CSV table of C-alpha atoms in Angstrom, one decimal:
chain,number,residue,atom,x,y,z
B,1,UNK,CA,-7.8,-8.9,39.7
B,2,UNK,CA,-4.3,-8.6,38.3
B,3,UNK,CA,-5.2,-11.0,35.5
B,4,UNK,CA,-8.3,-9.0,34.7
B,5,UNK,CA,-6.3,-5.8,34.7
B,6,UNK,CA,-3.7,-7.3,32.4
B,7,UNK,CA,-6.4,-8.5,29.9
B,8,UNK,CA,-8.0,-5.0,30.0
B,9,UNK,CA,-4.6,-3.4,29.3
B,10,UNK,CA,-3.9,-5.9,26.4
B,11,UNK,CA,-7.3,-5.1,24.9
B,12,UNK,CA,-6.8,-1.3,25.1
B,13,UNK,CA,-3.2,-1.7,23.7
B,14,UNK,CA,-4.5,-3.8,20.8
B,15,UNK,CA,-7.4,-1.4,20.0
B,16,UNK,CA,-4.8,1.4,20.1
B,17,UNK,CA,-2.6,-0.4,17.7
B,18,UNK,CA,-5.6,-1.0,15.3
B,19,UNK,CA,-6.5,2.7,15.4
B,20,UNK,CA,-2.9,3.7,14.8
B,21,UNK,CA,-2.6,1.2,11.9
B,22,UNK,CA,-5.8,2.3,10.3
B,23,UNK,CA,-4.9,6.0,10.6
B,24,UNK,CA,-1.5,5.2,9.0
B,25,UNK,CA,-3.3,3.5,6.1
B,26,UNK,CA,-5.6,6.5,5.7
B,27,UNK,CA,-2.7,8.9,5.5
B,28,UNK,CA,-1.3,7.0,2.6
B,29,UNK,CA,-4.7,6.9,0.8
B,30,UNK,CA,-5.1,10.7,1.4
B,31,UNK,CA,-1.7,11.3,-0.2
B,32,UNK,CA,-2.9,9.3,-3.2
B,33,UNK,CA,-6.1,11.4,-3.5
B,34,UNK,CA,-4.1,14.6,-3.1
B,35,UNK,CA,-1.8,13.5,-5.8
B,36,UNK,CA,-4.7,12.6,-8.1
B,37,UNK,CA,-6.3,16.0,-7.5
B,38,UNK,CA,-3.1,17.7,-8.3
B,39,UNK,CA,-2.8,15.9,-11.6
B,40,UNK,CA,-6.4,16.7,-12.5
B,41,UNK,CA,-6.1,20.4,-11.5
B,42,UNK,CA,-2.7,21.0,-13.2
B,43,UNK,CA,-3.8,18.9,-16.2
B,44,UNK,CA,-6.8,21.2,-16.8
B,45,UNK,CA,-4.6,24.3,-16.3
B,46,UNK,CA,-2.0,23.0,-18.8
B,47,UNK,CA,-4.5,21.5,-21.1
B,48,UNK,CA,-3.0,18.0,-20.7
B,49,UNK,CA,-6.0,15.6,-21.0
B,50,UNK,CA,-3.8,12.5,-20.4
B,51,UNK,CA,-2.7,14.0,-17.1
B,52,UNK,CA,-6.3,14.8,-16.1
B,53,UNK,CA,-7.3,11.2,-16.9
B,54,UNK,CA,-4.4,9.8,-14.9
B,55,UNK,CA,-5.2,12.0,-11.9
B,56,UNK,CA,-8.9,11.0,-12.1
B,57,UNK,CA,-8.0,7.3,-12.0
B,58,UNK,CA,-5.7,7.9,-9.1
B,59,UNK,CA,-8.5,9.6,-7.1
B,60,UNK,CA,-11.0,6.9,-7.9
B,61,UNK,CA,-8.5,4.1,-7.0
B,62,UNK,CA,-7.6,5.6,-3.6
B,63,UNK,CA,-11.2,6.5,-2.8
B,64,UNK,CA,-12.2,2.9,-3.5
B,65,UNK,CA,-9.4,1.6,-1.3
B,66,UNK,CA,-10.5,4.0,1.4
B,67,UNK,CA,-14.1,2.8,1.1
B,68,UNK,CA,-12.9,-0.8,1.5
B,69,UNK,CA,-10.8,0.1,4.5
B,70,UNK,CA,-13.7,1.8,6.2
B,71,UNK,CA,-16.0,-1.1,5.4
B,72,UNK,CA,-13.4,-3.5,6.9
B,73,UNK,CA,-13.1,-1.5,10.1
B,74,UNK,CA,-16.9,-1.6,10.4
B,75,UNK,CA,-16.9,-5.3,9.8
B,76,UNK,CA,-14.2,-5.7,12.4
B,77,UNK,CA,-16.1,-3.8,15.1
B,78,UNK,CA,-19.6,-5.2,14.5
B,79,UNK,CA,-21.0,-8.5,13.4
B,80,UNK,CA,-23.6,-8.2,10.6
B,81,UNK,CA,-26.5,-10.4,9.9
B,82,UNK,CA,-26.0,-12.3,6.6
B,83,UNK,CA,-28.3,-11.2,3.8
B,84,UNK,CA,-28.4,-14.6,2.0
B,85,UNK,CA,-29.3,-14.7,-1.7
B,86,UNK,CA,-28.4,-16.8,-4.7
B,87,UNK,CA,-25.1,-15.5,-6.1
B,88,UNK,CA,-23.9,-15.9,-9.7
B,89,UNK,CA,-20.1,-16.6,-9.5
B,90,UNK,CA,-19.3,-15.2,-12.9
B,91,UNK,CA,-21.2,-12.0,-12.0
B,92,UNK,CA,-18.9,-11.5,-8.9
B,93,UNK,CA,-15.8,-12.4,-11.1
B,94,UNK,CA,-16.8,-9.8,-13.6
B,95,UNK,CA,-17.1,-7.1,-10.9
B,96,UNK,CA,-13.6,-8.1,-9.6
B,97,UNK,CA,-12.2,-7.9,-13.1
B,98,UNK,CA,-13.6,-4.4,-13.4
B,99,UNK,CA,-12.0,-3.3,-10.1
B,100,UNK,CA,-8.6,-5.0,-10.4
B,101,UNK,CA,-7.6,-5.5,-14.0
B,102,UNK,CA,-6.3,-2.0,-14.7
B,103,UNK,CA,-5.0,-1.7,-11.1
B,104,UNK,CA,-3.0,-4.9,-11.5
B,105,UNK,CA,-1.4,-3.7,-14.7
B,106,UNK,CA,-0.5,-0.4,-12.9
B,107,UNK,CA,1.2,-2.5,-10.2
B,108,UNK,CA,3.1,-4.6,-12.7
B,109,UNK,CA,1.4,-7.8,-11.7
B,110,UNK,CA,-0.5,-10.2,-14.0
B,111,UNK,CA,-4.1,-11.0,-12.7
B,112,UNK,CA,-6.1,-13.9,-14.2
B,113,UNK,CA,-9.7,-14.5,-13.0
B,114,UNK,CA,-10.8,-17.7,-14.6
B,115,UNK,CA,-14.4,-17.9,-15.9
B,116,UNK,CA,-16.8,-20.0,-13.8
B,117,UNK,CA,-20.4,-20.8,-14.3
B,118,UNK,CA,-22.5,-21.6,-11.3
B,119,UNK,CA,-24.3,-20.1,-8.3
B,120,UNK,CA,-24.5,-20.6,-4.6
B,121,UNK,CA,-26.2,-19.1,-1.6
B,122,UNK,CA,-24.4,-16.4,0.4
B,123,UNK,CA,-24.3,-12.8,1.4
B,124,UNK,CA,-23.3,-11.2,-1.9
B,125,UNK,CA,-21.7,-8.1,-0.6
B,126,UNK,CA,-19.8,-10.0,2.1
B,127,UNK,CA,-18.4,-12.6,-0.3
B,128,UNK,CA,-17.4,-9.8,-2.7
B,129,UNK,CA,-15.5,-8.1,0.1
B,130,UNK,CA,-13.9,-11.4,1.1
B,131,UNK,CA,-12.5,-11.9,-2.3
B,132,UNK,CA,-11.5,-8.2,-2.8
B,133,UNK,CA,-9.5,-8.2,0.4
B,134,UNK,CA,-7.5,-11.3,-0.5
B,135,UNK,CA,-6.8,-10.1,-4.1
B,136,UNK,CA,-5.8,-6.7,-2.9
B,137,UNK,CA,-3.4,-8.3,-0.4
B,138,UNK,CA,-1.9,-10.6,-3.0
B,139,UNK,CA,-1.5,-7.8,-5.6
B,140,UNK,CA,0.0,-5.3,-3.1
B,141,UNK,CA,2.5,-7.9,-1.8
B,142,UNK,CA,3.4,-9.0,-5.3
B,143,UNK,CA,4.0,-5.3,-6.3
B,144,UNK,CA,7.0,-5.4,-3.9
B,145,UNK,CA,8.4,-8.6,-5.4
B,146,UNK,CA,7.4,-7.7,-9.0
B,147,UNK,CA,10.6,-5.7,-9.5
B,148,UNK,CA,12.7,-8.9,-8.9
B,149,UNK,CA,10.6,-11.4,-10.9
B,150,UNK,CA,7.4,-11.4,-12.8
B,151,UNK,CA,4.5,-12.1,-10.5
B,152,UNK,CA,1.0,-13.4,-11.2
B,153,UNK,CA,-2.2,-13.8,-9.2
B,154,UNK,CA,-4.9,-16.3,-10.2
B,155,UNK,CA,-8.4,-16.6,-9.0
B,156,UNK,CA,-10.5,-19.7,-9.8
B,157,UNK,CA,-13.5,-21.4,-8.4
B,158,UNK,CA,-14.9,-24.9,-8.3
B,159,UNK,CA,-18.0,-26.5,-6.9
B,160,UNK,CA,-19.2,-29.8,-5.5
B,161,UNK,CA,-22.5,-30.8,-4.1
B,162,UNK,CA,-22.0,-29.1,-0.8
B,163,UNK,CA,-19.4,-26.4,-1.3
B,164,UNK,CA,-18.0,-23.6,-3.5
B,165,UNK,CA,-14.3,-23.4,-3.3
B,166,UNK,CA,-12.3,-20.3,-4.3
B,167,UNK,CA,-8.6,-20.7,-5.0
B,168,UNK,CA,-6.4,-17.6,-4.9
B,169,UNK,CA,-2.9,-18.4,-5.9
B,170,UNK,CA,0.3,-16.4,-6.5
B,171,UNK,CA,3.8,-17.3,-7.6
B,172,UNK,CA,5.0,-13.8,-6.5
B,173,UNK,CA,5.9,-14.5,-2.9
B,174,UNK,CA,5.7,-16.9,0.0
B,175,UNK,CA,4.5,-16.0,3.4
B,176,UNK,CA,7.0,-17.0,6.1
B,177,UNK,CA,5.9,-20.0,8.2
B,178,UNK,CA,5.7,-18.0,11.5
B,179,UNK,CA,3.8,-15.2,9.8
B,180,UNK,CA,1.3,-17.6,8.3
B,181,UNK,CA,0.2,-18.4,11.9
B,182,UNK,CA,-1.0,-14.9,12.6
B,183,UNK,CA,-1.7,-13.5,9.0
B,184,UNK,CA,-5.4,-13.9,9.6
B,185,UNK,CA,-5.3,-11.9,12.8
B,186,UNK,CA,-6.3,-8.2,13.0
B,187,UNK,CA,-2.8,-6.8,13.4
B,188,UNK,CA,-0.8,-8.4,10.6
B,189,UNK,CA,1.3,-5.8,8.9
B,190,UNK,CA,3.7,-7.3,6.4
B,191,UNK,CA,7.3,-6.1,6.8
B,192,UNK,CA,8.1,-3.3,4.4
B,193,UNK,CA,4.4,-2.7,3.5
B,194,UNK,CA,3.0,0.7,4.4
B,195,UNK,CA,-0.4,-0.5,5.5
B,196,UNK,CA,-2.0,-3.1,7.6
B,197,UNK,CA,-4.0,-6.0,6.3
B,198,UNK,CA,-7.1,-5.9,8.4
B,199,UNK,CA,-8.7,-7.1,5.2
B,200,UNK,CA,-7.4,-10.7,5.6
B,201,UNK,CA,-8.8,-10.8,9.1
B,202,UNK,CA,-12.2,-9.6,7.8
B,203,UNK,CA,-12.2,-12.1,5.0
B,204,UNK,CA,-11.5,-14.9,7.5
B,205,UNK,CA,-14.3,-13.6,9.6
B,206,UNK,CA,-16.7,-13.5,6.7
B,207,UNK,CA,-15.8,-17.1,5.7
B,208,UNK,CA,-16.5,-18.3,9.3
B,209,UNK,CA,-19.7,-16.3,9.4
B,210,UNK,CA,-20.9,-18.4,6.4
B,211,UNK,CA,-19.8,-21.6,8.3
B,212,UNK,CA,-17.0,-21.8,5.8
B,213,UNK,CA,-13.2,-22.0,6.1
B,214,UNK,CA,-10.2,-19.9,4.9
B,215,UNK,CA,-6.7,-21.4,4.8
B,216,UNK,CA,-3.3,-20.3,3.7
B,217,UNK,CA,-0.8,-22.8,2.3
B,218,UNK,CA,2.6,-21.8,1.0
B,219,UNK,CA,6.0,-23.1,-0.2
B,220,UNK,CA,9.0,-21.1,0.7
B,221,UNK,CA,11.1,-23.1,-1.7
B,222,UNK,CA,8.8,-22.5,-4.6
B,223,UNK,CA,7.9,-18.9,-3.6
B,224,UNK,CA,4.2,-19.5,-3.8
B,225,UNK,CA,1.2,-18.7,-1.6
B,226,UNK,CA,-2.3,-20.0,-1.9
B,227,UNK,CA,-5.5,-19.0,-0.2
B,228,UNK,CA,-8.4,-21.5,-0.2
B,229,UNK,CA,-11.9,-20.3,0.8
B,230,UNK,CA,-14.6,-23.0,1.1
B,231,UNK,CA,-18.2,-21.9,1.6
B,232,UNK,CA,-21.3,-24.0,1.8
B,233,UNK,CA,-23.3,-23.8,-1.4
B,234,UNK,CA,-26.6,-23.5,0.5
B,235,UNK,CA,-27.7,-22.6,4.1
B,236,UNK,CA,-30.5,-24.6,5.8
R,1,UNK,CA,16.1,34.9,-8.0
R,2,UNK,CA,12.7,33.7,-9.3
R,3,UNK,CA,11.4,30.2,-8.9
R,4,UNK,CA,12.2,29.0,-12.4
R,5,UNK,CA,15.9,30.1,-12.4
R,6,UNK,CA,16.2,28.7,-8.8
R,7,UNK,CA,15.0,25.3,-9.8
R,8,UNK,CA,15.9,24.9,-13.5
R,9,UNK,CA,17.6,21.6,-14.2
R,10,UNK,CA,18.4,21.0,-10.5
R,11,UNK,CA,18.3,17.3,-9.8
R,12,UNK,CA,16.1,15.9,-7.1
R,13,UNK,CA,15.8,12.2,-6.4
R,14,UNK,CA,12.4,11.0,-5.1
R,15,UNK,CA,12.6,7.6,-3.3
R,16,UNK,CA,9.2,6.1,-2.4
R,17,UNK,CA,7.7,2.6,-3.0
R,18,UNK,CA,4.2,4.0,-3.4
R,19,UNK,CA,3.6,4.6,-7.1
R,20,UNK,CA,1.0,7.3,-6.5
R,21,UNK,CA,3.3,9.3,-4.2
R,22,UNK,CA,6.2,9.0,-6.7
R,23,UNK,CA,3.8,10.2,-9.5
R,24,UNK,CA,2.5,13.1,-7.4
R,25,UNK,CA,5.9,14.3,-6.2
R,26,UNK,CA,7.7,13.9,-9.5
R,27,UNK,CA,4.9,15.7,-11.4
R,28,UNK,CA,4.7,18.5,-8.9
R,29,UNK,CA,8.5,19.1,-8.8
R,30,UNK,CA,8.8,18.9,-12.6
R,31,UNK,CA,6.1,21.5,-12.9
R,32,UNK,CA,8.2,23.6,-10.5
R,33,UNK,CA,11.1,23.3,-12.9
R,34,UNK,CA,13.2,20.6,-11.3
R,35,UNK,CA,14.9,17.7,-13.0
R,36,UNK,CA,13.3,14.8,-11.1
R,37,UNK,CA,14.8,11.3,-10.8
R,38,UNK,CA,12.7,8.5,-9.2
R,39,UNK,CA,13.3,5.2,-7.5
R,40,UNK,CA,10.7,2.8,-6.1
R,41,UNK,CA,12.9,1.0,-3.6
R,42,UNK,CA,15.8,1.8,-1.2
R,43,UNK,CA,18.3,-0.2,-3.2
R,44,UNK,CA,17.3,1.4,-6.5
R,45,UNK,CA,17.4,4.8,-4.8
R,46,UNK,CA,21.0,4.2,-3.6
R,47,UNK,CA,22.0,3.1,-7.1
R,48,UNK,CA,20.4,6.1,-8.7
R,49,UNK,CA,22.0,8.4,-6.1
R,50,UNK,CA,25.4,7.0,-6.8
R,51,UNK,CA,25.0,7.1,-10.6
R,52,UNK,CA,23.5,10.6,-10.9
R,53,UNK,CA,24.4,12.4,-7.7
R,54,UNK,CA,21.3,14.5,-7.1
R,55,UNK,CA,21.4,17.8,-5.2
R,56,UNK,CA,18.6,16.8,-2.8
R,57,UNK,CA,16.8,13.6,-2.0
R,58,UNK,CA,13.2,13.0,-0.7
R,59,UNK,CA,13.1,9.7,1.1
R,60,UNK,CA,10.3,7.4,2.4
R,61,UNK,CA,10.9,5.4,5.5
R,62,UNK,CA,8.8,2.2,5.2
R,63,UNK,CA,9.8,0.4,2.1
R,64,UNK,CA,10.3,-3.2,1.2
R,65,UNK,CA,13.9,-4.5,1.3
R,66,UNK,CA,16.2,-1.7,2.4
R,67,UNK,CA,14.3,0.8,4.6
R,68,UNK,CA,14.6,4.5,4.4
R,69,UNK,CA,16.6,4.4,7.7
R,70,UNK,CA,19.1,2.1,6.0
R,71,UNK,CA,19.2,4.3,2.9
R,72,UNK,CA,19.9,7.4,5.0
R,73,UNK,CA,22.7,5.5,6.9
R,74,UNK,CA,24.3,4.4,3.6
R,75,UNK,CA,24.1,7.9,2.1
R,76,UNK,CA,25.8,9.4,5.2
R,77,UNK,CA,28.6,6.9,5.0
R,78,UNK,CA,29.3,7.5,1.3
R,79,UNK,CA,31.9,10.3,0.7
R,80,UNK,CA,30.2,11.1,-2.6
R,81,UNK,CA,26.7,11.4,-1.2
R,82,UNK,CA,27.1,12.3,2.5
R,83,UNK,CA,26.5,16.0,2.0
R,84,UNK,CA,23.3,15.7,0.0
R,85,UNK,CA,20.4,17.2,1.9
R,86,UNK,CA,17.7,14.6,2.7
R,87,UNK,CA,14.0,15.3,3.4
R,88,UNK,CA,12.2,12.4,5.0
R,89,UNK,CA,8.6,12.1,3.8
R,90,UNK,CA,6.7,9.5,5.8
R,91,UNK,CA,3.4,8.5,7.3
R,92,UNK,CA,5.3,6.9,10.2
R,93,UNK,CA,4.8,8.8,13.4
R,94,UNK,CA,7.8,9.1,15.7
R,95,UNK,CA,10.2,7.7,13.1
R,96,UNK,CA,13.0,9.8,14.8
R,97,UNK,CA,13.2,7.2,17.5
R,98,UNK,CA,14.2,4.7,14.9
R,99,UNK,CA,17.5,6.5,14.0
R,100,UNK,CA,20.5,6.4,16.2
R,101,UNK,CA,21.8,10.0,15.8
R,102,UNK,CA,25.1,9.1,17.5
R,103,UNK,CA,25.9,7.2,14.4
R,104,UNK,CA,23.9,9.0,11.6
R,105,UNK,CA,23.6,12.7,11.0
R,106,UNK,CA,19.9,13.6,11.1
R,107,UNK,CA,17.9,14.3,7.9
R,108,UNK,CA,17.9,18.0,7.0
R,109,UNK,CA,14.1,18.0,6.6
R,110,UNK,CA,11.1,16.0,7.7
R,111,UNK,CA,7.6,16.0,6.5
R,112,UNK,CA,4.6,13.9,7.5
R,113,UNK,CA,2.2,12.5,4.9
R,114,UNK,CA,-0.2,13.7,3.6
R,115,UNK,CA,2.2,16.1,1.9
R,116,UNK,CA,1.6,19.8,1.8
R,117,UNK,CA,3.3,20.6,-1.6
R,118,UNK,CA,4.0,24.3,-0.7
R,119,UNK,CA,5.7,23.3,2.5
R,120,UNK,CA,7.8,20.8,0.6
R,121,UNK,CA,8.8,23.4,-1.9
R,122,UNK,CA,9.7,25.9,0.8
R,123,UNK,CA,11.9,23.3,2.5
R,124,UNK,CA,13.6,22.4,-0.8
R,125,UNK,CA,14.4,26.1,-1.5
R,126,UNK,CA,15.9,26.5,1.9
R,127,UNK,CA,18.1,23.4,1.6
R,128,UNK,CA,19.3,23.7,-2.0
R,129,UNK,CA,22.6,25.5,-2.1
R,130,UNK,CA,22.6,28.5,-4.5
R,131,UNK,CA,24.1,27.8,-7.9
R,132,UNK,CA,27.4,29.5,-8.5
């Protein structure tokens, strides 16, 4: 009975932590939307088109992040059936470029998504979310280190007979060894970062849901971190 | 005294690692007539404060490297900067528990994110000393 009670308490505590963490993230995103709206509104009043455009981008960016956060929470609380279809890798990469290219420049981080021809069978929306979450994590963490040294994030893909392999690499930072062990858990919040990274947990869950794997390797000496996601190229 | 003459050329330092928040606060305060300095980290914020000695500082708590708590502690220990009013602007709930008030004088103001700009402005007006 004591053990059951302890497990129940731990579960309630962890759920509370998640709610707190997500609420904290949303506060930051709302601040960004407020800021964007202020720029749009004052830009119109002062007839400053550049300010209007900047504010509009800010609103869009934060709304997209909010959308992703809500989607991650929903993925966290509920398993979804996979909607398997043939996915064109370059099509996904084009969408990622569209989402992140300007954002990475804004953060002062170089993003390179290397072209790749090929297709594989998977849930398109889920795989897209998987990659978005990792790229967002890498860019956000690099943003912090970018002031000290130039940082770059690279996404590439390769295929063999049975698998498609996504390689996401950065020379901007290295995850500490002890953190690496729980970075794919639901409560990982990097020190000094104002938001949680539920996204990595969800990406890992999506990879497992496809009978794939997601691993992190790093080198503290070289200051590099690499995520490798392997997914089956077809499902029986 | 009207708003413009109250704020004209008065220096406020905004320290926050979130670019959107820095952009929001600096644009808003400049529109209100302040001379706004910005810093995107605790260490840059301290350097900027020492170099330019602002009349008021807005300070985030959760930042990479030197946290807002450490910045506040350093400001309070620096004879040049110890009397500058500090407004903490944070999304962290219950941050007060993180500061040992036996060692550090509390911040003069505290606001939770999301920010209400009018509340911030009102607080700044209350805290800025009248110009002689």
